[in-house]
Amino acid sequence: MQHATRTDLLERDQRHLIHPIHSRSVHAQGHVWVRGHGAVMEDADGTEYLDGLSGLWNVVAGHGRTELAEAAAAQMSTLAYCSAYAGSSSPAAIDLAERLAGITYPSINRFFFTSGGGESSETSFKLARSYWKLRGKPHKTKVISRQWGYHGVTLAAMSATGIATYWPAFEPRVPGFSHIPSPYPYRYEAPAGVSQGIAAADELEQAILREGADTVAMFLAEPVQGAGGVIPPQDDYFPRIREICDRYDVLLVADEVITGFGRTGKLFALDHWGVQPDLMQFAKAVTSGYFPFGGVGVNDQVAEVLDDASGPWMHAYTYSAHPTGCAVALRTIDIILDEDFPGQAAVKGDRLLAGLTDALAGHPHVGDVRGKGLMCAVEIVQDKATKEEFPATDNVGNQVHAATQARGLFSRVRGDVYLLAPPVVTTEAQLDRMVETVRDAVHEVLPA
């Protein structure tokens, strides 16, 4: 039987599918992925590509892990699904919550499970509102997040997301969401004599005072901003953020959807700075992308208030604590711990960052090369001295992206920032090839 060609598949795709970040013109030259192994994906035309972004930051264990498929099959054969509404549970959900309590931040011992990061954001918003109502502070409903933060695309999560290109087609945004500047070490301008990290953190205090501390429920932040451009904070940033949240009675919510489960070189990323959040959102790596799954970890104080409420907490998803998702998550956590993903990400991340720095730092249009663990970015600018960006119409980032694909590397860009977050199982030789590919692509698009 003759296999369908990529062209045939794309024609059928265009007739029937609407895609995430839908763009008919972009998709006309798209890929149709048919198989993967390790850090490699294969297109329907038989071409192999290095997976430079772990799918969408999630396939940390690499493609083709049969043990994860086996974990799903075993659970599906036993009990594929049951409700997790109060009055129902499953051994897989209980085992996963118990396992997570043993590896996450010490103050977080209770978990609500979702189908992914956007649902986790929604859960945090509603949990924060209900917590403050139960505490007798019903006006604490507002959410502060950051420019370049990404938290999902449901209407409220989009309103928390600080990437403006996600807004126009869907506005007006949900009221009660506001943004402060990112700590963005390459671009944040601190007042003279003030640490950049402290000044960026103090933006939160100013925002809380502007809004009124009695109206702010939570501050939502990725420990390392991902989709917004791989932006690691300064070392003094999150300790000051924790102090400010404590001072004004604001919940600190860590969005660890990308950073959780080893990606940054720690199992959970706020451990880099000795900070514990009140709530912790997660998804992606918890199942390595093999099953749609996520959740919110809740600290003991918030959980106790929820437990003591006189009525039910009316927040629920059909697929909360899906037994198959829980089983895949448990097996993924085994892999993450047994194969020391945090340690691997730290060592391999250093290699990737050093390689990119050596290969590109001298290029006149590479303004910044940065990273934390296996999250790296190359920021391309028109003028290195002033950090001036190219006009958006020049499409420089997309040109670089196309040039890397022509050389067998598939990833993503944010404007003119090229992003890399390969699977933790990526070999050193594959990392070196990624470096060479990005270097050659940048030189092709912007000859030095």
CSV table of C-alpha atoms in Angstrom, one decimal:
chain,number,residue,atom,x,y,z
A,1,MET,CA,0.0,0.0,0.0
A,2,GLN,CA,1.4,3.4,-1.0
A,3,HIS,CA,2.1,5.8,1.8
A,4,ALA,CA,0.5,9.3,1.6
A,5,THR,CA,3.1,12.0,0.8
A,6,ARG,CA,3.6,15.0,2.9
A,7,THR,CA,1.9,17.1,0.2
A,8,ASP,CA,-1.2,14.9,0.2
A,9,LEU,CA,-1.4,15.0,4.0
A,10,LEU,CA,-1.1,18.8,4.1
A,11,GLU,CA,-3.8,19.2,1.5
A,12,ARG,CA,-6.2,17.0,3.7
A,13,ASP,CA,-5.0,18.9,6.8
A,14,GLN,CA,-5.9,22.3,5.2
A,15,ARG,CA,-9.4,21.0,4.3
A,16,HIS,CA,-10.3,19.9,7.8
A,17,LEU,CA,-8.0,21.1,10.6
A,18,ILE,CA,-7.8,24.4,12.5
A,19,HIS,CA,-4.5,24.6,14.3
A,20,PRO,CA,-3.2,26.1,17.5
A,21,ILE,CA,-1.7,29.5,16.5
A,22,HIS,CA,-3.6,29.0,13.2
A,23,SER,CA,-2.1,30.5,10.1
A,24,ARG,CA,-3.0,29.0,6.7
A,25,SER,CA,-0.1,30.5,4.9
A,26,VAL,CA,2.4,29.3,7.5
A,27,HIS,CA,1.0,25.8,7.5
A,28,ALA,CA,1.1,25.5,3.7
A,29,GLN,CA,4.8,24.6,4.1
A,30,GLY,CA,4.4,22.8,7.4
A,31,HIS,CA,5.6,19.4,8.6
A,32,VAL,CA,3.6,16.3,9.2
A,33,TRP,CA,5.4,14.3,11.9
A,34,VAL,CA,5.1,10.6,11.7
A,35,ARG,CA,7.6,9.1,14.2
A,36,GLY,CA,10.2,10.0,16.7
A,37,HIS,CA,13.1,8.5,18.7
A,38,GLY,CA,15.1,10.1,21.3
A,39,ALA,CA,15.8,13.7,20.3
A,40,VAL,CA,14.8,13.1,16.7
A,41,MET,CA,11.5,13.5,14.8
A,42,GLU,CA,10.8,12.3,11.3
A,43,ASP,CA,8.6,14.1,8.8
A,44,ALA,CA,6.2,12.3,6.4
A,45,ASP,CA,8.7,12.9,3.6
A,46,GLY,CA,11.3,10.8,5.4
A,47,THR,CA,13.5,13.8,6.6
A,48,GLU,CA,14.8,13.6,10.2
A,49,TYR,CA,15.1,16.7,12.4
A,50,LEU,CA,16.6,17.3,15.8
A,51,ASP,CA,13.8,18.3,18.2
A,52,GLY,CA,15.2,21.5,19.5
A,53,LEU,CA,12.2,22.3,21.8
A,54,SER,CA,11.2,18.9,23.1
A,55,GLY,CA,7.9,19.1,21.2
A,56,LEU,CA,6.6,22.1,23.0
A,57,TRP,CA,9.0,22.1,26.0
A,58,ASN,CA,7.4,18.8,27.2
A,59,VAL,CA,9.0,15.7,25.8
A,60,VAL,CA,11.9,15.7,28.3
A,61,ALA,CA,12.4,11.9,28.2
A,62,GLY,CA,12.6,11.9,24.4
A,63,HIS,CA,10.4,10.2,21.8
A,64,GLY,CA,9.7,6.5,21.6
A,65,ARG,CA,9.8,5.6,25.3
A,66,THR,CA,7.9,2.3,25.2
A,67,GLU,CA,7.8,2.1,29.0
A,68,LEU,CA,5.5,5.2,29.0
A,69,ALA,CA,3.2,3.6,26.4
A,70,GLU,CA,3.2,0.4,28.5
A,71,ALA,CA,2.2,2.3,31.7
A,72,ALA,CA,-0.7,3.9,29.8
A,73,ALA,CA,-1.8,0.5,28.3
A,74,ALA,CA,-1.6,-1.3,31.7
A,75,GLN,CA,-3.8,1.4,33.3
A,76,MET,CA,-6.2,1.6,30.4
A,77,SER,CA,-6.6,-2.2,30.5
A,78,THR,CA,-7.4,-2.1,34.2
A,79,LEU,CA,-9.4,1.2,34.7
A,80,ALA,CA,-9.1,3.6,31.8
A,81,TYR,CA,-11.1,6.4,33.5
A,82,CYS,CA,-13.1,7.2,36.6
A,83,SER,CA,-14.3,10.5,38.0
A,84,ALA,CA,-12.2,12.2,40.7
A,85,TYR,CA,-15.1,14.4,42.0
A,86,ALA,CA,-15.4,14.2,45.8
A,87,GLY,CA,-16.6,10.7,46.6
A,88,SER,CA,-14.4,9.0,44.0
A,89,SER,CA,-10.7,8.4,43.6
A,90,SER,CA,-8.3,5.9,42.1
A,91,PRO,CA,-5.0,4.2,43.4
A,92,ALA,CA,-3.1,5.9,40.5
A,93,ALA,CA,-4.2,9.4,41.6
A,94,ILE,CA,-3.5,8.7,45.3
A,95,ASP,CA,-0.1,7.3,44.4
A,96,LEU,CA,0.8,10.3,42.3
A,97,ALA,CA,-0.2,12.8,44.9
A,98,GLU,CA,1.8,11.0,47.5
A,99,ARG,CA,4.8,10.8,45.2
A,100,LEU,CA,4.7,14.5,44.4
A,101,ALA,CA,4.4,15.4,48.0
A,102,GLY,CA,7.8,13.6,48.5
A,103,ILE,CA,9.6,15.5,45.8
A,104,THR,CA,8.2,19.0,45.5
A,105,TYR,CA,8.7,22.0,47.8
A,106,PRO,CA,8.4,20.9,51.5
A,107,SER,CA,5.4,23.1,52.2
A,108,ILE,CA,3.4,21.7,49.3
A,109,ASN,CA,1.7,18.4,50.1
A,110,ARG,CA,-1.7,18.6,48.4
A,111,PHE,CA,-2.4,18.4,44.6
A,112,PHE,CA,-5.3,19.2,42.2
A,113,PHE,CA,-4.8,17.5,38.8
A,114,THR,CA,-5.7,19.0,35.4
A,115,SER,CA,-5.2,18.2,31.7
A,116,GLY,CA,-2.5,20.8,31.2
A,117,GLY,CA,-1.0,24.2,31.9
A,118,GLY,CA,-3.9,26.4,30.9
A,119,GLU,CA,-6.3,24.5,33.2
A,120,SER,CA,-3.7,24.8,35.9
A,121,SER,CA,-3.6,28.6,35.6
A,122,GLU,CA,-7.4,28.7,35.7
A,123,THR,CA,-7.3,26.5,38.8
A,124,SER,CA,-4.8,28.9,40.5
A,125,PHE,CA,-7.0,31.9,39.8
A,126,LYS,CA,-10.1,30.3,41.2
A,127,LEU,CA,-8.2,28.7,44.2
A,128,ALA,CA,-6.7,32.1,45.1
A,129,ARG,CA,-10.1,33.8,45.0
A,130,SER,CA,-11.8,31.2,47.0
A,131,TYR,CA,-9.0,31.1,49.5
A,132,TRP,CA,-9.2,34.8,50.2
A,133,LYS,CA,-13.0,34.7,50.5
A,134,LEU,CA,-12.7,31.9,53.0
A,135,ARG,CA,-10.2,34.0,54.9
A,136,GLY,CA,-12.7,36.9,55.1
A,137,LYS,CA,-11.0,39.0,52.4
A,138,PRO,CA,-13.4,38.8,49.5
A,139,HIS,CA,-12.0,41.8,47.6
A,140,LYS,CA,-8.6,40.1,47.1
A,141,THR,CA,-9.3,38.9,43.5
A,142,LYS,CA,-6.7,40.6,41.3
A,143,VAL,CA,-3.8,38.8,39.6
A,144,ILE,CA,-0.4,40.4,38.8
A,145,SER,CA,1.9,38.7,36.4
A,146,ARG,CA,4.8,39.8,34.1
A,147,GLN,CA,5.5,41.0,30.6
A,148,TRP,CA,6.8,38.1,28.5
A,149,GLY,CA,5.1,35.6,30.9
A,150,TYR,CA,3.2,32.8,29.3
A,151,HIS,CA,0.4,31.1,31.2
A,152,GLY,CA,-2.0,29.7,28.7
A,153,VAL,CA,-4.7,30.8,26.2
A,154,THR,CA,-8.0,30.3,28.0
A,155,LEU,CA,-9.5,33.7,28.4
A,156,ALA,CA,-8.3,34.3,31.9
A,157,ALA,CA,-4.9,32.6,31.3
A,158,MET,CA,-4.5,34.7,28.2
A,159,SER,CA,-5.2,37.8,30.3
A,160,ALA,CA,-2.4,36.8,32.6
A,161,THR,CA,-0.1,36.1,29.7
A,162,GLY,CA,2.2,39.1,29.1
A,163,ILE,CA,2.8,38.5,25.4
A,164,ALA,CA,0.7,41.1,23.7
A,165,THR,CA,0.4,39.3,20.4
A,166,TYR,CA,-1.9,36.8,22.0
A,167,TRP,CA,-4.5,39.4,22.9
A,168,PRO,CA,-5.9,41.5,20.0
A,169,ALA,CA,-8.3,38.9,18.4
A,170,PHE,CA,-9.9,38.1,21.7
A,171,GLU,CA,-10.1,41.3,23.6
A,172,PRO,CA,-11.5,42.7,25.9
A,173,ARG,CA,-9.4,40.8,28.3
A,174,VAL,CA,-10.7,39.6,31.7
A,175,PRO,CA,-10.7,42.5,34.2
A,176,GLY,CA,-8.4,42.3,37.2
A,177,PHE,CA,-5.2,41.2,35.5
A,178,SER,CA,-2.2,43.5,35.2
A,179,HIS,CA,1.5,43.1,34.3
A,180,ILE,CA,4.8,44.3,35.7
A,181,PRO,CA,8.1,44.4,33.7
A,182,SER,CA,10.1,41.2,33.4
A,183,PRO,CA,13.4,41.2,35.2
A,184,TYR,CA,14.9,40.5,31.7
A,185,PRO,CA,18.6,41.0,32.5
A,186,TYR,CA,19.4,41.9,28.9
A,187,ARG,CA,16.8,44.7,28.7
A,188,TYR,CA,15.5,45.7,32.2
A,189,GLU,CA,16.8,49.2,33.1
A,190,ALA,CA,17.3,49.6,36.9
A,191,PRO,CA,17.8,53.0,38.6
A,192,ALA,CA,21.4,53.9,39.2
A,193,GLY,CA,22.9,52.3,42.3
A,194,VAL,CA,20.1,49.6,42.6
A,195,SER,CA,20.6,46.0,41.9
A,196,GLN,CA,18.7,45.1,38.7
A,197,GLY,CA,17.1,42.1,40.3
A,198,ILE,CA,15.9,44.1,43.4
A,199,ALA,CA,14.6,46.9,41.2
A,200,ALA,CA,12.7,44.5,39.0
A,201,ALA,CA,11.2,42.8,42.0
A,202,ASP,CA,10.2,46.1,43.6
A,203,GLU,CA,8.0,46.6,40.5
A,204,LEU,CA,5.7,44.1,42.2
A,205,GLU,CA,5.5,46.2,45.4
A,206,GLN,CA,4.7,49.3,43.4
A,207,ALA,CA,1.9,47.4,41.5
A,208,ILE,CA,0.4,46.0,44.7
A,209,LEU,CA,0.3,49.5,46.2
A,210,ARG,CA,-1.2,50.9,43.0
A,211,GLU,CA,-3.9,48.3,42.9
A,212,GLY,CA,-4.4,48.3,46.7
A,213,ALA,CA,-3.0,45.4,48.7
A,214,ASP,CA,-6.5,44.5,49.9
A,215,THR,CA,-7.5,43.7,46.3
A,216,VAL,CA,-4.5,41.6,45.1
A,217,ALA,CA,-4.9,37.8,45.4
A,218,MET,CA,-1.8,36.5,43.8
A,219,PHE,CA,1.4,37.1,41.8
A,220,LEU,CA,2.0,34.5,39.0
A,221,ALA,CA,5.5,34.0,37.6
A,222,GLU,CA,7.6,31.4,35.8
A,223,PRO,CA,10.9,30.9,37.6
A,224,VAL,CA,12.5,31.1,34.2
A,225,GLN,CA,10.3,32.7,31.6
A,226,GLY,CA,10.0,30.3,28.7
A,227,ALA,CA,7.9,31.1,25.6
A,228,GLY,CA,8.6,34.8,26.2
A,229,GLY,CA,12.2,34.3,25.3
A,230,VAL,CA,14.0,32.1,27.9
A,231,ILE,CA,14.6,34.8,30.5
A,232,PRO,CA,16.4,33.6,33.7
A,233,PRO,CA,16.1,36.1,36.6
A,234,GLN,CA,18.8,37.6,38.6
A,235,ASP,CA,19.8,35.7,41.8
A,236,ASP,CA,18.3,38.3,44.1
A,237,TYR,CA,15.0,38.6,42.3
A,238,PHE,CA,12.8,35.8,43.7
A,239,PRO,CA,14.0,36.1,47.3
A,240,ARG,CA,12.8,39.8,47.2
A,241,ILE,CA,9.6,38.7,45.5
A,242,ARG,CA,8.9,36.3,48.3
A,243,GLU,CA,9.4,39.0,50.9
A,244,ILE,CA,7.0,41.4,49.1
A,245,CYS,CA,4.3,38.7,48.8
A,246,ASP,CA,4.6,38.0,52.5
A,247,ARG,CA,4.6,41.7,53.4
A,248,TYR,CA,1.3,42.4,51.5
A,249,ASP,CA,-0.5,39.0,52.0
A,250,VAL,CA,-0.3,38.0,48.4
A,251,LEU,CA,0.0,34.4,47.2
A,252,LEU,CA,3.2,33.6,45.3
A,253,VAL,CA,2.2,31.2,42.5
A,254,ALA,CA,5.1,29.5,40.6
A,255,ASP,CA,4.3,28.5,37.0
A,256,GLU,CA,6.6,25.5,36.7
A,257,VAL,CA,4.8,24.2,33.6
A,258,ILE,CA,8.1,24.4,31.6
A,259,THR,CA,10.7,24.6,34.4
A,260,GLY,CA,9.4,21.7,36.6
A,261,PHE,CA,10.8,18.2,36.8
A,262,GLY,CA,14.4,18.9,36.1
A,263,ARG,CA,14.5,21.2,33.0
A,264,THR,CA,16.6,24.0,34.7
A,265,GLY,CA,19.1,21.7,36.6
A,266,LYS,CA,17.0,21.5,39.7
A,267,LEU,CA,14.0,19.3,40.1
A,268,PHE,CA,11.9,22.5,40.7
A,269,ALA,CA,13.3,25.8,39.6
A,270,LEU,CA,12.7,28.1,42.6
A,271,ASP,CA,15.1,25.8,44.5
A,272,HIS,CA,17.9,27.7,42.6
A,273,TRP,CA,17.1,30.6,44.9
A,274,GLY,CA,15.9,28.9,48.1
A,275,VAL,CA,12.3,30.1,47.7
A,276,GLN,CA,9.1,28.2,48.2
A,277,PRO,CA,5.8,29.2,46.5
A,278,ASP,CA,2.3,29.0,47.9
A,279,LEU,CA,1.0,27.3,44.8
A,280,MET,CA,2.9,25.6,42.1
A,281,GLN,CA,1.5,25.0,38.6
A,282,PHE,CA,2.9,22.1,36.5
A,283,ALA,CA,2.2,20.1,33.4
A,284,LYS,CA,4.3,19.2,30.3
A,285,ALA,CA,7.3,17.2,31.7
A,286,VAL,CA,5.2,15.4,34.3
A,287,THR,CA,4.2,13.0,31.6
A,288,SER,CA,6.9,13.9,29.1
A,289,GLY,CA,4.1,14.9,26.7
A,290,TYR,CA,2.8,11.3,26.4
A,291,PHE,CA,-0.5,12.2,28.0
A,292,PRO,CA,-2.2,15.6,28.5
A,293,PHE,CA,-1.8,16.2,32.2
A,294,GLY,CA,-1.0,18.9,34.7
A,295,GLY,CA,-1.9,20.1,38.2
A,296,VAL,CA,-1.5,22.6,41.0
A,297,GLY,CA,0.5,21.9,44.1
A,298,VAL,CA,-1.1,23.6,47.2
A,299,ASN,CA,0.7,24.5,50.4
A,300,ASP,CA,-0.5,23.3,53.7
A,301,GLN,CA,-2.0,26.6,54.8
A,302,VAL,CA,-4.1,27.0,51.7
A,303,ALA,CA,-5.2,23.4,51.8
A,304,GLU,CA,-6.3,23.6,55.4
A,305,VAL,CA,-8.5,26.6,54.6
A,306,LEU,CA,-10.1,24.7,51.8
A,307,ASP,CA,-10.6,21.6,54.0
A,308,ASP,CA,-12.3,23.7,56.7
A,309,ALA,CA,-14.9,25.3,54.3
A,310,SER,CA,-18.5,24.7,55.1
A,311,GLY,CA,-19.4,23.8,51.5
A,312,PRO,CA,-17.8,22.1,48.5
A,313,TRP,CA,-15.2,23.9,46.4
A,314,MET,CA,-17.1,24.1,43.0
A,315,HIS,CA,-14.1,23.7,40.7
A,316,ALA,CA,-13.9,20.6,38.6
A,317,TYR,CA,-12.8,19.1,35.3
A,318,THR,CA,-14.0,15.9,33.7
A,319,TYR,CA,-10.5,14.7,33.3
A,320,SER,CA,-9.1,15.8,36.7
A,321,ALA,CA,-6.9,13.1,38.1
A,322,HIS,CA,-7.4,10.9,35.0
A,323,PRO,CA,-6.1,7.5,36.1
A,324,THR,CA,-4.2,6.9,32.8
A,325,GLY,CA,-2.6,10.3,33.1
A,326,CYS,CA,-1.6,9.6,36.7
A,327,ALA,CA,-0.1,6.2,35.7
A,328,VAL,CA,2.0,7.8,32.9
A,329,ALA,CA,3.1,10.6,35.3
A,330,LEU,CA,4.2,8.1,37.9
A,331,ARG,CA,6.3,6.2,35.3
A,332,THR,CA,7.7,9.5,34.0
A,333,ILE,CA,8.8,10.5,37.5
A,334,ASP,CA,10.6,7.2,37.8
A,335,ILE,CA,12.6,8.0,34.6
A,336,ILE,CA,13.3,11.6,35.7
A,337,LEU,CA,14.7,10.5,39.1
A,338,ASP,CA,16.4,7.2,38.0
A,339,GLU,CA,18.2,8.9,35.1
A,340,ASP,CA,18.9,12.1,37.1
A,341,PHE,CA,17.3,14.5,34.7
A,342,PRO,CA,18.2,17.6,36.9
A,343,GLY,CA,21.8,16.6,36.9
A,344,GLN,CA,21.8,15.8,33.2
A,345,ALA,CA,20.1,19.1,32.4
A,346,ALA,CA,22.6,21.1,34.4
A,347,VAL,CA,25.6,19.5,32.7
A,348,LYS,CA,24.2,19.4,29.2
A,349,GLY,CA,22.7,22.9,29.6
A,350,ASP,CA,26.2,24.2,30.5
A,351,ARG,CA,27.6,22.6,27.3
A,352,LEU,CA,24.8,24.0,25.1
A,353,LEU,CA,25.1,27.5,26.5
A,354,ALA,CA,28.9,27.5,26.3
A,355,GLY,CA,28.7,26.2,22.8
A,356,LEU,CA,26.2,28.9,21.6
A,357,THR,CA,28.2,31.6,23.4
A,358,ASP,CA,31.5,30.6,21.8
A,359,ALA,CA,29.9,30.2,18.4
A,360,LEU,CA,27.8,33.4,18.3
A,361,ALA,CA,28.8,36.0,20.9
A,362,GLY,CA,31.2,37.7,18.5
A,363,HIS,CA,28.5,38.1,15.8
A,364,PRO,CA,27.6,41.8,15.3
A,365,HIS,CA,23.8,41.0,15.4
A,366,VAL,CA,23.8,38.6,18.3
A,367,GLY,CA,22.9,40.7,21.2
A,368,ASP,CA,22.5,38.1,23.9
A,369,VAL,CA,23.0,34.4,24.5
A,370,ARG,CA,21.5,33.2,27.7
A,371,GLY,CA,20.1,30.1,29.5
A,372,LYS,CA,19.4,28.1,32.6
A,373,GLY,CA,19.8,24.3,32.4
A,374,LEU,CA,18.5,23.0,29.2
A,375,MET,CA,16.7,26.2,28.3
A,376,CYS,CA,18.7,28.6,26.0
A,377,ALA,CA,18.0,31.5,23.8
A,378,VAL,CA,19.9,33.6,21.2
A,379,GLU,CA,18.6,37.1,20.8
A,380,ILE,CA,19.3,38.8,17.5
A,381,VAL,CA,19.4,42.6,17.2
A,382,GLN,CA,19.9,45.2,14.6
A,383,ASP,CA,22.4,47.2,16.6
A,384,LYS,CA,24.4,45.4,19.2
A,385,ALA,CA,25.6,48.6,20.9
A,386,THR,CA,22.1,50.0,21.4
A,387,LYS,CA,20.2,46.7,21.6
A,388,GLU,CA,17.8,48.1,18.9
A,389,GLU,CA,15.7,45.4,17.4
A,390,PHE,CA,15.1,44.7,13.7
A,391,PRO,CA,11.8,46.0,12.3
A,392,ALA,CA,9.2,43.2,12.7
A,393,THR,CA,8.6,43.3,8.9
A,394,ASP,CA,12.2,42.1,8.3
A,395,ASN,CA,11.2,38.7,9.7
A,396,VAL,CA,14.7,38.0,10.8
A,397,GLY,CA,13.8,35.4,13.5
A,398,ASN,CA,11.6,33.5,11.0
A,399,GLN,CA,14.4,33.5,8.5
A,400,VAL,CA,16.8,32.0,11.0
A,401,HIS,CA,14.1,29.4,11.9
A,402,ALA,CA,13.7,28.5,8.3
A,403,ALA,CA,17.5,28.2,7.8
A,404,THR,CA,17.8,25.9,10.8
A,405,GLN,CA,15.0,23.7,9.5
A,406,ALA,CA,16.8,23.5,6.2
A,407,ARG,CA,19.8,22.1,8.2
A,408,GLY,CA,17.7,19.6,10.1
A,409,LEU,CA,16.8,21.4,13.4
A,410,PHE,CA,13.2,22.2,14.4
A,411,SER,CA,12.5,24.6,17.2
A,412,ARG,CA,10.6,28.0,17.8
A,413,VAL,CA,11.3,31.7,17.8
A,414,ARG,CA,9.8,34.6,19.8
A,415,GLY,CA,10.2,37.5,17.4
A,416,ASP,CA,14.0,37.6,16.8
A,417,VAL,CA,14.8,35.4,19.8
A,418,TYR,CA,15.7,31.8,18.8
A,419,LEU,CA,14.7,29.3,21.5
A,420,LEU,CA,16.3,25.9,22.4
A,421,ALA,CA,15.1,23.4,25.0
A,422,PRO,CA,15.9,19.9,23.7
A,423,PRO,CA,14.9,16.7,25.4
A,424,VAL,CA,17.1,15.9,28.5
A,425,VAL,CA,18.1,12.6,26.7
A,426,THR,CA,19.7,14.6,23.8
A,427,THR,CA,23.3,13.4,23.3
A,428,GLU,CA,26.3,15.7,23.5
A,429,ALA,CA,27.0,15.1,19.8
A,430,GLN,CA,23.4,16.2,19.1
A,431,LEU,CA,23.8,19.3,21.3
A,432,ASP,CA,27.0,20.2,19.4
A,433,ARG,CA,25.2,19.8,16.1
A,434,MET,CA,22.4,22.1,17.3
A,435,VAL,CA,25.1,24.7,18.1
A,436,GLU,CA,26.7,24.4,14.7
A,437,THR,CA,23.2,24.6,13.0
A,438,VAL,CA,22.2,27.8,14.8
A,439,ARG,CA,25.6,29.3,14.1
A,440,ASP,CA,25.4,28.5,10.4
A,441,ALA,CA,21.8,29.7,10.1
A,442,VAL,CA,22.5,33.0,11.7
A,443,HIS,CA,25.6,33.6,9.5
A,444,GLU,CA,23.5,32.7,6.4
A,445,VAL,CA,20.7,35.2,7.3
A,446,LEU,CA,23.0,37.9,8.7
A,447,PRO,CA,26.5,37.5,7.2
A,448,ALA,CA,29.0,38.9,9.7
